PDB file of C-alpha atoms in Angstrom:
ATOM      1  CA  UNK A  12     -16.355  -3.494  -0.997  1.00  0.00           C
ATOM      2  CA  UNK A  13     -13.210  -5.485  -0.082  1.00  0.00           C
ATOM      3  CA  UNK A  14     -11.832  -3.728   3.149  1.00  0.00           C
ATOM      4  CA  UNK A  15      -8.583  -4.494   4.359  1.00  0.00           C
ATOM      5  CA  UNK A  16      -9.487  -5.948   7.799  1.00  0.00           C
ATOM      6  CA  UNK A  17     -12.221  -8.047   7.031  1.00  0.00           C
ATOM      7  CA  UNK A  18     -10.826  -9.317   3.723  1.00  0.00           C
ATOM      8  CA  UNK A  19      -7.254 -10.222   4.853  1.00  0.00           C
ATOM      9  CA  UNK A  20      -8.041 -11.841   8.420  1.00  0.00           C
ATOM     10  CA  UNK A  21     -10.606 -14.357   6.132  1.00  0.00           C
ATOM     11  CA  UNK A  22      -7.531 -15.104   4.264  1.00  0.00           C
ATOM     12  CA  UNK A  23      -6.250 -18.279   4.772  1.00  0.00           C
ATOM     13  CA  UNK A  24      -2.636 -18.210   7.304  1.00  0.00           C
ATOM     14  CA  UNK A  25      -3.734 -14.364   8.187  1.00  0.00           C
ATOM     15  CA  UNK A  26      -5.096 -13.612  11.250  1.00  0.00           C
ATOM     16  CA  UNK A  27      -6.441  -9.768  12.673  1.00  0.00           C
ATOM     17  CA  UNK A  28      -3.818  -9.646  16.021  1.00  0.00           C
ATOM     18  CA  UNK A  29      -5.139  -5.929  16.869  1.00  0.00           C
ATOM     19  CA  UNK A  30      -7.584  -3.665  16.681  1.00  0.00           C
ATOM     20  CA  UNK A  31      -7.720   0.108  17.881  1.00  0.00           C
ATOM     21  CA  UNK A  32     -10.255   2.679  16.950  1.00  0.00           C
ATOM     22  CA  UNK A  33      -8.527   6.278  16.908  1.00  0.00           C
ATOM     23  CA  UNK A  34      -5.179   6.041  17.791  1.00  0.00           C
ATOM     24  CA  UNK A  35      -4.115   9.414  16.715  1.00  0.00           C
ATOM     25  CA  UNK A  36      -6.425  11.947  15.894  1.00  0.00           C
ATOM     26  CA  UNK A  37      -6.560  11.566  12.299  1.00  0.00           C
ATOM     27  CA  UNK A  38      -6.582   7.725  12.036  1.00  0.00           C
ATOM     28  CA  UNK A  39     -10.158   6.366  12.564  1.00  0.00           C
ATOM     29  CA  UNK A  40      -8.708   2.793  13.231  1.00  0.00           C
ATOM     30  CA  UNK A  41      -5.178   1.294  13.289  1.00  0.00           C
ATOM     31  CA  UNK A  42      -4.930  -2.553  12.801  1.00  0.00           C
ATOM     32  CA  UNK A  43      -1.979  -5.707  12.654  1.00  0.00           C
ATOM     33  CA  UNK A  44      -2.476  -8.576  10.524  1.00  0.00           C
ATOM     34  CA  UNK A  45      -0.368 -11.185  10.924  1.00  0.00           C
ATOM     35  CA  UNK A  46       0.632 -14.075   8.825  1.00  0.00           C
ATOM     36  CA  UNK A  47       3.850 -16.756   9.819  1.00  0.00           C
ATOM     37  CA  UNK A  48       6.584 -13.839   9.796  1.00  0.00           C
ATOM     38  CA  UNK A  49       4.933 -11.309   7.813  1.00  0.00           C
ATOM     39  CA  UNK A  50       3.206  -8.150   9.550  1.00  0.00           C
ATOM     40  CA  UNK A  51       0.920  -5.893   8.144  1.00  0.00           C
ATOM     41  CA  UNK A  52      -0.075  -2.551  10.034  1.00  0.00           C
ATOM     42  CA  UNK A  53      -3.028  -0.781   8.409  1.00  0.00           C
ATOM     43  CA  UNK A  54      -4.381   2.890   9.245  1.00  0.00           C
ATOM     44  CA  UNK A  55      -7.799   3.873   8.019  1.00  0.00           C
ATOM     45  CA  UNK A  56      -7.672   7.657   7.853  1.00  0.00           C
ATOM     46  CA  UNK A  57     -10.523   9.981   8.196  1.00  0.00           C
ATOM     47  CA  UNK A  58     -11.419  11.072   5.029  1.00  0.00           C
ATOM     48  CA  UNK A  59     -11.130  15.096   5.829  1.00  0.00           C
ATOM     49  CA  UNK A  60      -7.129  14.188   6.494  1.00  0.00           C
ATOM     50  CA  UNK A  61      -6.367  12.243   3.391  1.00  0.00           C
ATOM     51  CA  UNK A  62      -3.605  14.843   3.137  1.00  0.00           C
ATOM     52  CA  UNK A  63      -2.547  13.647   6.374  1.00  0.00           C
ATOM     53  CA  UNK A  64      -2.091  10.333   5.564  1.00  0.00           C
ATOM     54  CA  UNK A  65      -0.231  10.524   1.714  1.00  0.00           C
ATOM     55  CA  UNK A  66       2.392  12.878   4.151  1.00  0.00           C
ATOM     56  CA  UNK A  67       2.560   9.953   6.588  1.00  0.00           C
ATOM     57  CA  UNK A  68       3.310   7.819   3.692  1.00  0.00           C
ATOM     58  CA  UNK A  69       6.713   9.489   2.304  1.00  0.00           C
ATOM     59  CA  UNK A  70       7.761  10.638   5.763  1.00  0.00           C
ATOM     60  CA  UNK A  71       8.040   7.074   6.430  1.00  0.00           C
ATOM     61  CA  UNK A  72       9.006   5.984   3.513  1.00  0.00           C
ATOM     62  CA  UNK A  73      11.811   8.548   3.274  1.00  0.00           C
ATOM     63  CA  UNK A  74      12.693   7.091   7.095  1.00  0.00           C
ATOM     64  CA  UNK A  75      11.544   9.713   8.857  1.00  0.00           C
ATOM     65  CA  UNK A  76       8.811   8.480  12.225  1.00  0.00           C
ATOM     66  CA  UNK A  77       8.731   5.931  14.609  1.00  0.00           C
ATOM     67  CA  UNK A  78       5.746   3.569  15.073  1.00  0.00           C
ATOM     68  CA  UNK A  79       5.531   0.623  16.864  1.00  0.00           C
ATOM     69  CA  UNK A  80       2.268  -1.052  17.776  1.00  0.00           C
ATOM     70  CA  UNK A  81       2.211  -3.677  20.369  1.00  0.00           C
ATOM     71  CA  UNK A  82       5.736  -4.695  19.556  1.00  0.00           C
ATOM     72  CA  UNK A  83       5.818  -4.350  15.522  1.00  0.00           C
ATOM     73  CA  UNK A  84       7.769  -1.776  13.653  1.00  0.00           C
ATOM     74  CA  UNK A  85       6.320  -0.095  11.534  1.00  0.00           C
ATOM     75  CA  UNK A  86       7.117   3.516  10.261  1.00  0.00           C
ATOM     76  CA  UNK A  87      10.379   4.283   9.259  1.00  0.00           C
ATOM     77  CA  UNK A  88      11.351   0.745   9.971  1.00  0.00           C
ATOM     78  CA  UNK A  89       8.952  -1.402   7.802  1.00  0.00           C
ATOM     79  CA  UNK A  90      10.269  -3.233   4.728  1.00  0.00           C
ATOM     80  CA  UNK A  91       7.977  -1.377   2.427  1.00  0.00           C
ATOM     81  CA  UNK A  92       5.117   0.730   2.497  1.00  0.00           C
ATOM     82  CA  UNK A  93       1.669   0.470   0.545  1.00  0.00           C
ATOM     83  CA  UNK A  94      -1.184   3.179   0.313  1.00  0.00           C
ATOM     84  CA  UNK A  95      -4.558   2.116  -0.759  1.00  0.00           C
ATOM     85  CA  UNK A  96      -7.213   4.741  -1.425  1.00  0.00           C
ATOM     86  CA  UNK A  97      -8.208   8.270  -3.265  1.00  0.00           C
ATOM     87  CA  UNK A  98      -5.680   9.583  -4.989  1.00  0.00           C
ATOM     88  CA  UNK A  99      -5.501  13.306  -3.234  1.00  0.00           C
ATOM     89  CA  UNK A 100      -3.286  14.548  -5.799  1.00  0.00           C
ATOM     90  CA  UNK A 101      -6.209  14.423  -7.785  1.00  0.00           C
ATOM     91  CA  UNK A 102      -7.702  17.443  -5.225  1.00  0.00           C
ATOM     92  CA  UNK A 103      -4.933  19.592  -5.598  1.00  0.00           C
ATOM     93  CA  UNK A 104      -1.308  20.409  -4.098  1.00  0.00           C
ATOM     94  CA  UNK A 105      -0.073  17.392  -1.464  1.00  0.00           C
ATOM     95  CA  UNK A 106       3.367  18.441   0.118  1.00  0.00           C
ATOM     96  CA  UNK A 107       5.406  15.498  -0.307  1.00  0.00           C
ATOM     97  CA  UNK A 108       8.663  16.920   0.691  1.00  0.00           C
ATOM     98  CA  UNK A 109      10.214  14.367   2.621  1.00  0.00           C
ATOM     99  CA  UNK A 110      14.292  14.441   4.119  1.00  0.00           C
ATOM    100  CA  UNK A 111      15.728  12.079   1.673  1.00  0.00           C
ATOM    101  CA  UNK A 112      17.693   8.740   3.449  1.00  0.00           C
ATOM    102  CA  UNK A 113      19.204   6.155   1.928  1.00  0.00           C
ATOM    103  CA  UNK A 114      16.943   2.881   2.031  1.00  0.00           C
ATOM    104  CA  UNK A 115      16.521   0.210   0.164  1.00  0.00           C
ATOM    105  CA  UNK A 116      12.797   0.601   0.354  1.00  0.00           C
ATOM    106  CA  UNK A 117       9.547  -0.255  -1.753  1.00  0.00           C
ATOM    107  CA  UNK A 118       6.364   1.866  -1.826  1.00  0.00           C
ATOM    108  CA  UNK A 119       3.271   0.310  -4.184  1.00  0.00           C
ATOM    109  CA  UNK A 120       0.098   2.561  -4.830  1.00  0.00           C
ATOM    110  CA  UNK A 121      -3.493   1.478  -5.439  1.00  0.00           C
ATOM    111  CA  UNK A 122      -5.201   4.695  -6.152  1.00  0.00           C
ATOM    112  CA  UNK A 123      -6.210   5.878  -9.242  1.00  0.00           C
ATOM    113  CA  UNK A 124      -3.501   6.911 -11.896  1.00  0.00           C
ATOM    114  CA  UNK A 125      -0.735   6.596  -9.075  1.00  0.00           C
ATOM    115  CA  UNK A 126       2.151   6.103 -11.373  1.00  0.00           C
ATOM    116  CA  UNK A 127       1.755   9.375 -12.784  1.00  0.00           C
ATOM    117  CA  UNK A 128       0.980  10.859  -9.176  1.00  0.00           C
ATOM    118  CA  UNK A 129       2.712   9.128  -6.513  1.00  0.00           C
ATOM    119  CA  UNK A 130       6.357   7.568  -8.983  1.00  0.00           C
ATOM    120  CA  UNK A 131       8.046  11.238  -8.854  1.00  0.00           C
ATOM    121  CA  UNK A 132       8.114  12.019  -5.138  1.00  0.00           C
ATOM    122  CA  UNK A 133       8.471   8.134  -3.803  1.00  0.00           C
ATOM    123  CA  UNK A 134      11.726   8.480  -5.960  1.00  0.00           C
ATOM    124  CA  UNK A 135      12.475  11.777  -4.253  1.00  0.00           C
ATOM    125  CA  UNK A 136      11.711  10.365  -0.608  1.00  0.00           C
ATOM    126  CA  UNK A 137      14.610   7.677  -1.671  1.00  0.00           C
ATOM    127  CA  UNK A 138      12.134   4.786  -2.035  1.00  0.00           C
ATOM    128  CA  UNK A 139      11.539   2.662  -5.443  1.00  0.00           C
ATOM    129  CA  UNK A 140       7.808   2.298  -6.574  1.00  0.00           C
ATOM    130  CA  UNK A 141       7.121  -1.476  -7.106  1.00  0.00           C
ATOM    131  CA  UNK A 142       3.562  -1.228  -8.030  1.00  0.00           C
ATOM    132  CA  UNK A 143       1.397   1.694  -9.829  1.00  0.00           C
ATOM    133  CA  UNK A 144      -1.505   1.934 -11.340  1.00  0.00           C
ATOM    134  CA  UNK A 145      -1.884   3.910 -14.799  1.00  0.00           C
ATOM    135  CA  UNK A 146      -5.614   4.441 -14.755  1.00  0.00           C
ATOM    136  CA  UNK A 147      -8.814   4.111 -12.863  1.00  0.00           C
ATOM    137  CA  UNK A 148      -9.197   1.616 -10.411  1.00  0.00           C
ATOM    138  CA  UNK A 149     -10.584   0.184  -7.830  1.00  0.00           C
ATOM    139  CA  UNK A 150      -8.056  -0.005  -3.999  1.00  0.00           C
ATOM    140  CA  UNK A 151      -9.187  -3.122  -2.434  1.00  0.00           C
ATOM    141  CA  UNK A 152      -7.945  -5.246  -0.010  1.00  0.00           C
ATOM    142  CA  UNK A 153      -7.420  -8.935  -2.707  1.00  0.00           C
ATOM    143  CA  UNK A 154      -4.778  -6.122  -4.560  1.00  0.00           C
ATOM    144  CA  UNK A 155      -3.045  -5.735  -1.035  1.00  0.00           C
ATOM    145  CA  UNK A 156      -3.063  -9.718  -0.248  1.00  0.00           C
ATOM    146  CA  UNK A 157      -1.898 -10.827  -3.789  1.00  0.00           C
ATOM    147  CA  UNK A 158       1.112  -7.996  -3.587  1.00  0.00           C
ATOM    148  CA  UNK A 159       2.150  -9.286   0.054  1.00  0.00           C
ATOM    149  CA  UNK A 160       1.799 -12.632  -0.173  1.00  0.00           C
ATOM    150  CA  UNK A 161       3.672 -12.762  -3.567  1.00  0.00           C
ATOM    151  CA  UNK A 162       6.334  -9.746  -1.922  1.00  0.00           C
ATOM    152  CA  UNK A 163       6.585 -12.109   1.495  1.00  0.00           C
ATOM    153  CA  UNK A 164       7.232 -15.400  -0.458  1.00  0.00           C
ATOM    154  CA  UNK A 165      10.282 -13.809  -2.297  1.00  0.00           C
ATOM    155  CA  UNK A 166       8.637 -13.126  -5.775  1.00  0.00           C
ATOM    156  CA  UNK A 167      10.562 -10.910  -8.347  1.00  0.00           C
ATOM    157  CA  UNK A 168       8.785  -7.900  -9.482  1.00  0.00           C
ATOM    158  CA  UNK A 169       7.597  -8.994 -12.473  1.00  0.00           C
ATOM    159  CA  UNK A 170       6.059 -12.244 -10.624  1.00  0.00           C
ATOM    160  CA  UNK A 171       4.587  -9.554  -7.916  1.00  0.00           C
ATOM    161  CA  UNK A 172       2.704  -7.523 -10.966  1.00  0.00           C
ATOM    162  CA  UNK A 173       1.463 -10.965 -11.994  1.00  0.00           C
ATOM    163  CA  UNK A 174      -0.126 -11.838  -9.263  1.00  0.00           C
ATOM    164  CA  UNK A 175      -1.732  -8.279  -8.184  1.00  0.00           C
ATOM    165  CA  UNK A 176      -2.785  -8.489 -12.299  1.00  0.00           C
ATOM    166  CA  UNK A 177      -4.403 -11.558 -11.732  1.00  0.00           C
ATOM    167  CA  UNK A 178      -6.336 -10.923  -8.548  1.00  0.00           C
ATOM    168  CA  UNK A 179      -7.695  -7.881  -9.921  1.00  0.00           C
ATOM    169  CA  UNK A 180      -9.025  -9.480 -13.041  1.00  0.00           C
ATOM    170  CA  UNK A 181     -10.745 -12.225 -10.913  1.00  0.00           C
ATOM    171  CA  UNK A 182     -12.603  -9.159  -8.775  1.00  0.00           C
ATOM    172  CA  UNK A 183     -13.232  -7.270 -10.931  1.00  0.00           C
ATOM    173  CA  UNK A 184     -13.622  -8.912 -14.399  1.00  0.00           C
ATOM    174  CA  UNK A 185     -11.635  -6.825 -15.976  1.00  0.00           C
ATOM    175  CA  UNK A 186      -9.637  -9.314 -18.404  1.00  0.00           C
ATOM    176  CA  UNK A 187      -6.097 -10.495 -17.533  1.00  0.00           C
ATOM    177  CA  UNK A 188      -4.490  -8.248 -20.563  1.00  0.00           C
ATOM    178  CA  UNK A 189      -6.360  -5.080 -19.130  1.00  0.00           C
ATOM    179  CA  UNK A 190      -5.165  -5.955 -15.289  1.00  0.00           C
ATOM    180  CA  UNK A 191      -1.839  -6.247 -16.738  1.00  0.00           C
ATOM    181  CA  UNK A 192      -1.887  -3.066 -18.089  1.00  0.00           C
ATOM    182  CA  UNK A 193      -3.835  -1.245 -15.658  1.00  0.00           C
ATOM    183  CA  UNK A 194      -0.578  -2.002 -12.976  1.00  0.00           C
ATOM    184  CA  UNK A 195       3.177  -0.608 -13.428  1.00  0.00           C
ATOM    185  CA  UNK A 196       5.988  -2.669 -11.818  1.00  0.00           C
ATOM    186  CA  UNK A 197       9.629  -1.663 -11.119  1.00  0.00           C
ATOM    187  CA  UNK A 198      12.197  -3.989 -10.838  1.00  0.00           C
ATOM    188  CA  UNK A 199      13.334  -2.438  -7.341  1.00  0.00           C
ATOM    189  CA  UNK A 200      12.517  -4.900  -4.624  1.00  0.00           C
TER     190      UNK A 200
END
């Protein structure tokens, strides 16, 4: 309902500075958002590779792959790394074995029951989870833009969870207490 490219380039300071439909054979579209200093690059993966695409996650997180896109690092050398999406784990067995670097690294997950999922291996990769989810939920883009905007304005973690809380209860009616709930925060920034 809420995609990341449409949502966040209608939000105000953001702006969509490229757009490019298959860049590697397993991402459908690649695009950069931009907002003042802050840089967001976004792959929509095909479906069939969700695999594919939780791997790309902790290989980069654990600082492992290059990517730069028309002059933005991203991969191993962004500031932190969000997935939003199906939780594959939920399929079946995901190898997240990932060389472990030093980095001091955040990795937030909007996908169903994350926390339980994704917590374990982003701590093995050598990354701290900021935000998790403990149930059911719904990855849209106004959980991404509350979580950056609050990260990119120097928010603690407990002022991050806030704000992601708060955004979700406003989409999704959900009740503030229940939003709070719903998200896991870790004091690793």
């Amino acid at each position: 309902m809420y995609g990341v490219k449409t949502f966040m380039a209608n939000q105000p300071g953001w702006q969509l500075i490229h757009a490019e439909i298959n860049p590697e054979k397993h991402v459908l579209e690649r695009i950069i958002l931009q907002n003042a200093d802050t840089y967001i690059i976004a792959d929509a993966y095909d479906g069939k590779r969700i695999n594919e695409s939780v791997q790309a996650l902790f290989d980069y997180a654990a600082g492992n792959g290059e990517l730069t896109v028309k002059g933005v690092k991203g991969g191993k050398d962004a500031d932190a790394y969000v997935f939003m999406g199906h939780n594959a784990f939920l399929d079946g067995n995901i190898n997240t074995a990932a060389a472990k670097t030093v980095q001091n690294k955040s990795i937030s997950v909007f996908a169903c029951y994350s926390d339980r999922y994704f917590s374990k291996p982003a701590e093995k990769a050598g990354v701290k989870p900021l935000i998790m989810s403990t149930g059911r939920m719904a990855p849209e883009a106004y959980n991404l833009h509350a979580l950056v905007d609050a990260w990119s304005n120097g928010k603690d973690a407990e002022e991050i969870h806030e704000a992601v809380a708060n955004a979700y209860n406003k989409y999704q009616k959900s009740g503030i207490k229940g939003a709070r709930r719903l998200f896991t925060y870790s004091d690793n920034k």
